[in-house]
mmCIF file of C-alpha atoms in Angstrom:
data_model
loop_
_atom_site.group_PDB
_atom_site.id
_atom_site.type_symbol
_atom_site.label_atom_id
_atom_site.label_comp_id
_atom_site.label_asym_id
_atom_site.label_seq_id
_atom_site.Cartn_x
_atom_site.Cartn_y
_atom_site.Cartn_z
ATOM 1 C CA UNK A 262 -0.015 0.247 -0.026
ATOM 2 C CA UNK A 263 2.841 2.493 0.972
ATOM 3 C CA UNK A 264 4.339 1.819 -2.244
ATOM 4 C CA UNK A 265 1.556 2.879 -4.046
ATOM 5 C CA UNK A 266 1.200 6.282 -2.229
ATOM 6 C CA UNK A 267 4.915 6.741 -2.638
ATOM 7 C CA UNK A 268 5.032 6.393 -6.462
ATOM 8 C CA UNK A 269 1.733 8.597 -6.495
ATOM 9 C CA UNK A 270 2.704 10.979 -4.774
ATOM 10 C CA UNK A 271 6.036 11.565 -6.850
ATOM 11 C CA UNK A 272 3.781 11.206 -10.034
ATOM 12 C CA UNK A 273 2.084 14.224 -8.766
ATOM 13 C CA UNK A 274 4.726 16.283 -7.597
ATOM 14 C CA UNK A 275 6.243 15.907 -11.166
ATOM 15 C CA UNK A 276 2.754 16.594 -12.542
ATOM 16 C CA UNK A 277 3.067 13.361 -14.466
ATOM 17 C CA UNK A 278 -0.333 13.052 -15.122
ATOM 18 C CA UNK A 279 -0.088 9.842 -17.217
ATOM 19 C CA UNK A 280 1.976 8.119 -14.496
ATOM 20 C CA UNK A 281 -0.596 8.945 -11.633
ATOM 21 C CA UNK A 282 -3.435 7.793 -14.238
ATOM 22 C CA UNK A 283 -1.539 4.285 -14.448
ATOM 23 C CA UNK A 284 -0.891 3.898 -10.442
ATOM 24 C CA UNK A 285 -4.365 4.948 -10.027
ATOM 25 C CA UNK A 286 -5.685 2.445 -12.627
ATOM 26 C CA UNK A 287 -3.547 -0.248 -10.909
ATOM 27 C CA UNK A 288 -4.446 0.822 -7.628
ATOM 28 C CA UNK A 289 -8.346 0.506 -8.330
ATOM 29 C CA UNK A 290 -8.206 -2.788 -10.055
ATOM 30 C CA UNK A 291 -8.477 -5.139 -6.759
ATOM 31 C CA UNK A 292 -10.377 -3.140 -4.479
ATOM 32 C CA UNK A 293 -13.952 -4.004 -3.744
ATOM 33 C CA UNK A 294 -16.270 -1.984 -2.278
ATOM 34 C CA UNK A 295 -17.004 1.634 -2.655
ATOM 35 C CA UNK A 296 -14.785 4.245 -4.124
ATOM 36 C CA UNK A 297 -13.866 5.827 -1.047
ATOM 37 C CA UNK A 298 -11.587 3.150 -0.368
ATOM 38 C CA UNK A 299 -9.503 4.547 -3.050
ATOM 39 C CA UNK A 300 -9.715 8.268 -1.941
ATOM 40 C CA UNK A 301 -9.121 7.142 1.563
ATOM 41 C CA UNK A 302 -5.779 4.635 0.841
ATOM 42 C CA UNK A 303 -4.487 6.381 -2.104
ATOM 43 C CA UNK A 304 -5.330 9.867 -3.078
ATOM 44 C CA UNK A 305 -5.806 11.614 0.266
ATOM 45 C CA UNK A 306 -2.900 10.267 2.019
ATOM 46 C CA UNK A 307 -0.780 11.152 -0.966
ATOM 47 C CA UNK A 308 -2.481 14.805 -0.939
ATOM 48 C CA UNK A 309 -1.934 15.169 2.721
ATOM 49 C CA UNK A 310 1.851 14.437 2.438
ATOM 50 C CA UNK A 311 2.223 17.268 -0.445
ATOM 51 C CA UNK A 312 0.075 19.624 2.231
ATOM 52 C CA UNK A 313 2.908 18.741 4.630
ATOM 53 C CA UNK A 314 5.443 19.586 2.235
ATOM 54 C CA UNK A 315 3.881 22.800 1.072
ATOM 55 C CA UNK A 316 3.884 23.834 5.136
ATOM 56 C CA UNK A 317 7.588 22.759 5.639
ATOM 57 C CA UNK A 318 8.568 24.569 2.447
ATOM 58 C CA UNK A 319 9.704 21.550 0.359
ATOM 59 C CA UNK A 320 6.906 21.437 -2.161
ATOM 60 C CA UNK A 321 5.799 24.723 -4.205
ATOM 61 C CA UNK A 322 2.406 26.129 -4.451
ATOM 62 C CA UNK A 323 1.924 25.144 -8.120
ATOM 63 C CA UNK A 324 2.647 21.486 -7.068
ATOM 64 C CA UNK A 325 -0.306 21.620 -4.828
ATOM 65 C CA UNK A 326 -2.353 23.422 -7.271
ATOM 66 C CA UNK A 327 -1.417 20.848 -9.789
ATOM 67 C CA UNK A 328 -1.773 17.887 -7.848
ATOM 68 C CA UNK A 329 -5.058 18.797 -6.528
ATOM 69 C CA UNK A 330 -6.272 19.154 -10.318
ATOM 70 C CA UNK A 331 -4.814 15.867 -11.247
ATOM 71 C CA UNK A 332 -6.775 14.003 -8.136
ATOM 72 C CA UNK A 333 -9.861 16.052 -8.902
ATOM 73 C CA UNK A 334 -9.700 14.558 -12.888
ATOM 74 C CA UNK A 335 -9.269 11.036 -11.347
ATOM 75 C CA UNK A 336 -11.873 11.443 -8.616
ATOM 76 C CA UNK A 337 -14.532 12.306 -11.241
ATOM 77 C CA UNK A 338 -13.826 8.915 -13.104
ATOM 78 C CA UNK A 339 -15.321 7.079 -10.030
ATOM 79 C CA UNK A 340 -17.406 9.709 -8.779
ATOM 80 C CA UNK A 341 -19.153 11.799 -11.515
ATOM 81 C CA UNK A 342 -20.469 15.438 -10.432
ATOM 82 C CA UNK A 343 -23.804 14.801 -8.903
ATOM 83 C CA UNK A 344 -23.148 11.261 -8.136
ATOM 84 C CA UNK A 345 -24.699 10.209 -4.755
ATOM 85 C CA UNK A 346 -21.790 8.790 -3.212
ATOM 86 C CA UNK A 347 -20.072 11.729 -3.091
ATOM 87 C CA UNK A 348 -19.839 13.760 0.419
ATOM 88 C CA UNK A 349 -22.788 15.970 -0.001
ATOM 89 C CA UNK A 350 -24.185 15.828 3.223
ATOM 90 C CA UNK A 351 -24.683 19.594 3.662
ATOM 91 C CA UNK A 352 -24.589 21.661 0.618
ATOM 92 C CA UNK A 353 -21.197 23.309 0.560
ATOM 93 C CA UNK A 354 -20.113 26.563 -1.582
ATOM 94 C CA UNK A 355 -16.865 28.391 -1.841
ATOM 95 C CA UNK A 356 -15.886 32.012 -3.124
ATOM 96 C CA UNK A 357 -13.747 34.883 -3.441
ATOM 97 C CA UNK A 358 -15.351 37.758 -1.742
ATOM 98 C CA UNK A 359 -14.478 41.040 -3.186
ATOM 99 C CA UNK A 360 -10.840 40.102 -4.238
ATOM 100 C CA UNK A 361 -9.603 39.421 -7.742
ATOM 101 C CA UNK A 362 -6.982 36.721 -6.424
ATOM 102 C CA UNK A 363 -8.519 33.250 -7.367
ATOM 103 C CA UNK A 364 -5.669 31.207 -7.200
ATOM 104 C CA UNK A 365 -6.107 30.040 -3.330
ATOM 105 C CA UNK A 366 -10.081 29.347 -4.079
ATOM 106 C CA UNK A 367 -9.027 26.848 -7.149
ATOM 107 C CA UNK A 368 -6.435 25.412 -5.581
ATOM 108 C CA UNK A 369 -8.914 24.511 -1.911
ATOM 109 C CA UNK A 370 -12.015 24.022 -4.558
ATOM 110 C CA UNK A 371 -9.722 21.088 -6.043
ATOM 111 C CA UNK A 372 -8.897 19.578 -3.061
ATOM 112 C CA UNK A 373 -12.272 19.338 -1.797
ATOM 113 C CA UNK A 374 -13.626 17.762 -4.949
ATOM 114 C CA UNK A 375 -10.328 15.285 -5.108
ATOM 115 C CA UNK A 376 -11.189 14.347 -1.588
ATOM 116 C CA UNK A 377 -14.676 13.572 -2.843
ATOM 117 C CA UNK A 378 -16.728 16.498 -1.619
ATOM 118 C CA UNK A 379 -19.125 17.958 -3.876
ATOM 119 C CA UNK A 380 -19.795 21.897 -3.837
ATOM 120 C CA UNK A 381 -20.718 25.138 -5.735
ATOM 121 C CA UNK A 382 -17.898 27.100 -7.094
ATOM 122 C CA UNK A 383 -19.479 31.054 -6.497
ATOM 123 C CA UNK A 384 -16.167 32.834 -8.350
ATOM 124 C CA UNK A 385 -15.839 36.238 -7.173
ATOM 125 C CA UNK A 386 -18.822 37.692 -5.372
ATOM 126 C CA UNK A 387 -20.112 40.662 -3.386
ATOM 127 C CA UNK A 388 -21.640 40.819 -0.110
ATOM 128 C CA UNK A 389 -25.281 41.307 -1.183
ATOM 129 C CA UNK A 390 -25.156 38.909 -4.238
ATOM 130 C CA UNK A 391 -23.348 36.490 -2.077
ATOM 131 C CA UNK A 392 -26.282 36.217 0.514
ATOM 132 C CA UNK A 393 -28.708 35.819 -2.254
ATOM 133 C CA UNK A 394 -27.219 32.813 -3.711
ATOM 134 C CA UNK A 395 -26.560 31.548 -0.106
ATOM 135 C CA UNK A 396 -30.195 31.571 0.563
ATOM 136 C CA UNK A 397 -31.376 30.400 -2.826
ATOM 137 C CA UNK A 398 -29.352 27.400 -3.011
ATOM 138 C CA UNK A 399 -29.776 26.897 1.008
ATOM 139 C CA UNK A 400 -25.783 26.913 1.515
ATOM 140 C CA UNK A 401 -25.110 25.481 4.982
ATOM 141 C CA UNK A 402 -21.072 25.384 4.899
ATOM 142 C CA UNK A 403 -19.173 28.653 3.161
ATOM 143 C CA UNK A 404 -15.605 28.786 2.578
ATOM 144 C CA UNK A 405 -14.139 32.163 1.867
ATOM 145 C CA UNK A 406 -10.826 32.517 0.289
ATOM 146 C CA UNK A 407 -8.942 36.188 0.693
ATOM 147 C CA UNK A 408 -5.482 37.710 -0.049
ATOM 148 C CA UNK A 409 -6.418 41.448 1.441
ATOM 149 C CA UNK A 410 -7.327 42.728 4.740
ATOM 150 C CA UNK A 411 -10.420 44.968 3.514
ATOM 151 C CA UNK A 412 -11.820 41.767 1.651
ATOM 152 C CA UNK A 413 -11.509 39.917 4.947
ATOM 153 C CA UNK A 414 -13.108 42.370 7.065
ATOM 154 C CA UNK A 415 -15.771 42.024 4.636
ATOM 155 C CA UNK A 416 -16.962 38.597 6.072
ATOM 156 C CA UNK A 417 -18.482 40.404 9.265
ATOM 157 C CA UNK A 418 -20.731 42.356 7.020
ATOM 158 C CA UNK A 419 -21.566 39.054 5.274
ATOM 159 C CA UNK A 420 -22.548 37.553 8.608
ATOM 160 C CA UNK A 421 -25.031 40.385 9.457
ATOM 161 C CA UNK A 422 -26.471 40.572 6.242
ATOM 162 C CA UNK A 423 -27.030 37.078 6.265
ATOM 163 C CA UNK A 424 -29.295 37.193 9.299
ATOM 164 C CA UNK A 425 -31.134 39.975 8.099
ATOM 165 C CA UNK A 426 -31.878 37.978 4.892
ATOM 166 C CA UNK A 427 -32.419 34.363 6.500
ATOM 167 C CA UNK A 428 -33.922 35.311 9.701
ATOM 168 C CA UNK A 429 -33.600 32.455 12.267
ATOM 169 C CA UNK A 430 -31.397 30.168 9.979
ATOM 170 C CA UNK A 431 -28.771 32.675 8.917
ATOM 171 C CA UNK A 432 -26.413 32.845 11.555
ATOM 172 C CA UNK A 433 -26.467 28.969 11.091
ATOM 173 C CA UNK A 434 -24.456 29.173 8.075
ATOM 174 C CA UNK A 435 -20.824 27.817 8.611
ATOM 175 C CA UNK A 436 -18.498 30.190 7.289
ATOM 176 C CA UNK A 437 -14.831 28.929 7.032
ATOM 177 C CA UNK A 438 -12.266 31.808 5.912
ATOM 178 C CA UNK A 439 -8.550 31.232 4.508
ATOM 179 C CA UNK A 440 -6.187 33.556 2.966
ATOM 180 C CA UNK A 441 -3.035 35.742 4.154
ATOM 181 C CA UNK A 442 -5.030 38.376 6.564
ATOM 182 C CA UNK A 443 -5.766 35.416 8.648
ATOM 183 C CA UNK A 444 -2.137 34.091 8.957
ATOM 184 C CA UNK A 445 -0.816 37.620 9.880
ATOM 185 C CA UNK A 446 -3.558 37.901 12.535
ATOM 186 C CA UNK A 447 -4.634 34.289 14.017
ATOM 187 C CA UNK A 448 -7.477 35.695 15.618
ATOM 188 C CA UNK A 449 -8.935 37.759 12.919
ATOM 189 C CA UNK A 450 -11.509 34.896 12.107
ATOM 190 C CA UNK A 451 -13.154 35.045 15.535
ATOM 191 C CA UNK A 452 -13.437 38.905 15.213
ATOM 192 C CA UNK A 453 -14.976 38.591 11.604
ATOM 193 C CA UNK A 454 -17.617 36.143 12.920
ATOM 194 C CA UNK A 455 -16.523 33.274 10.807
ATOM 195 C CA UNK A 456 -16.597 29.670 12.507
ATOM 196 C CA UNK A 457 -13.461 28.168 11.646
ATOM 197 C CA UNK A 458 -10.274 29.337 9.755
ATOM 198 C CA UNK A 459 -8.157 27.117 7.595
ATOM 199 C CA UNK A 460 -4.042 27.699 6.974
ATOM 200 C CA UNK A 461 -4.263 25.543 3.629
ATOM 201 C CA UNK A 462 -6.340 23.482 1.532
ATOM 202 C CA UNK A 463 -5.805 20.466 3.594
ATOM 203 C CA UNK A 464 -7.301 22.069 6.757
ATOM 204 C CA UNK A 465 -10.116 22.947 4.732
ATOM 205 C CA UNK A 466 -10.705 19.222 3.978
ATOM 206 C CA UNK A 467 -10.571 18.598 7.598
ATOM 207 C CA UNK A 468 -12.363 21.565 8.663
ATOM 208 C CA UNK A 469 -15.266 20.418 6.058
ATOM 209 C CA UNK A 470 -15.176 16.524 7.207
ATOM 210 C CA UNK A 471 -15.835 17.632 10.912
ATOM 211 C CA UNK A 472 -18.443 20.317 10.183
ATOM 212 C CA UNK A 473 -20.587 17.815 7.708
ATOM 213 C CA UNK A 474 -19.602 14.543 9.411
ATOM 214 C CA UNK A 475 -17.854 13.165 6.549
ATOM 215 C CA UNK A 476 -14.542 11.228 7.148
ATOM 216 C CA UNK A 477 -11.023 11.550 5.505
#
């Protein structure tokens, strides 16, 4: 098992898509049961290692991004969008709030889908537009990526507007934040009314698993 994970991780880090597909296909052939066995025994361990490598400065952000994209494509072959086997216990969405830096959101989105979660990608949104989409889609878990402090501070306004727009339930929407402002000030997420903060995409996977009752 470890040999498969080691080889798969190397293929991801070198962005060798063909080798990753080859290892993936060899791995899933003897597996019986749910596709999540492949996620839990091959894809998630490899992505977790890569995430740790990024934390320690051994892995570039571009490698994290491409690893997530490759794994996302592989997951889609066994768990197509809309497949009831996906971890969709609650409606989840991700956005960049009033900020034009989208790479962080794209990485988190890929990592979550590569881990078997289904979620809506709202792209870049403004507070009022986002509130309406949350209401219409009945979102219960919202991930927000920001790079600039003014965008991060707008999360507080979002929380207030949600309570006004969805009385009685707006404050039940779980908001998870991440990005540079929250690394500079480790208490900022509490001050703006978020429910959790993540330092990277793999933190997001763990937080979402905890909030939705999924496993990683």
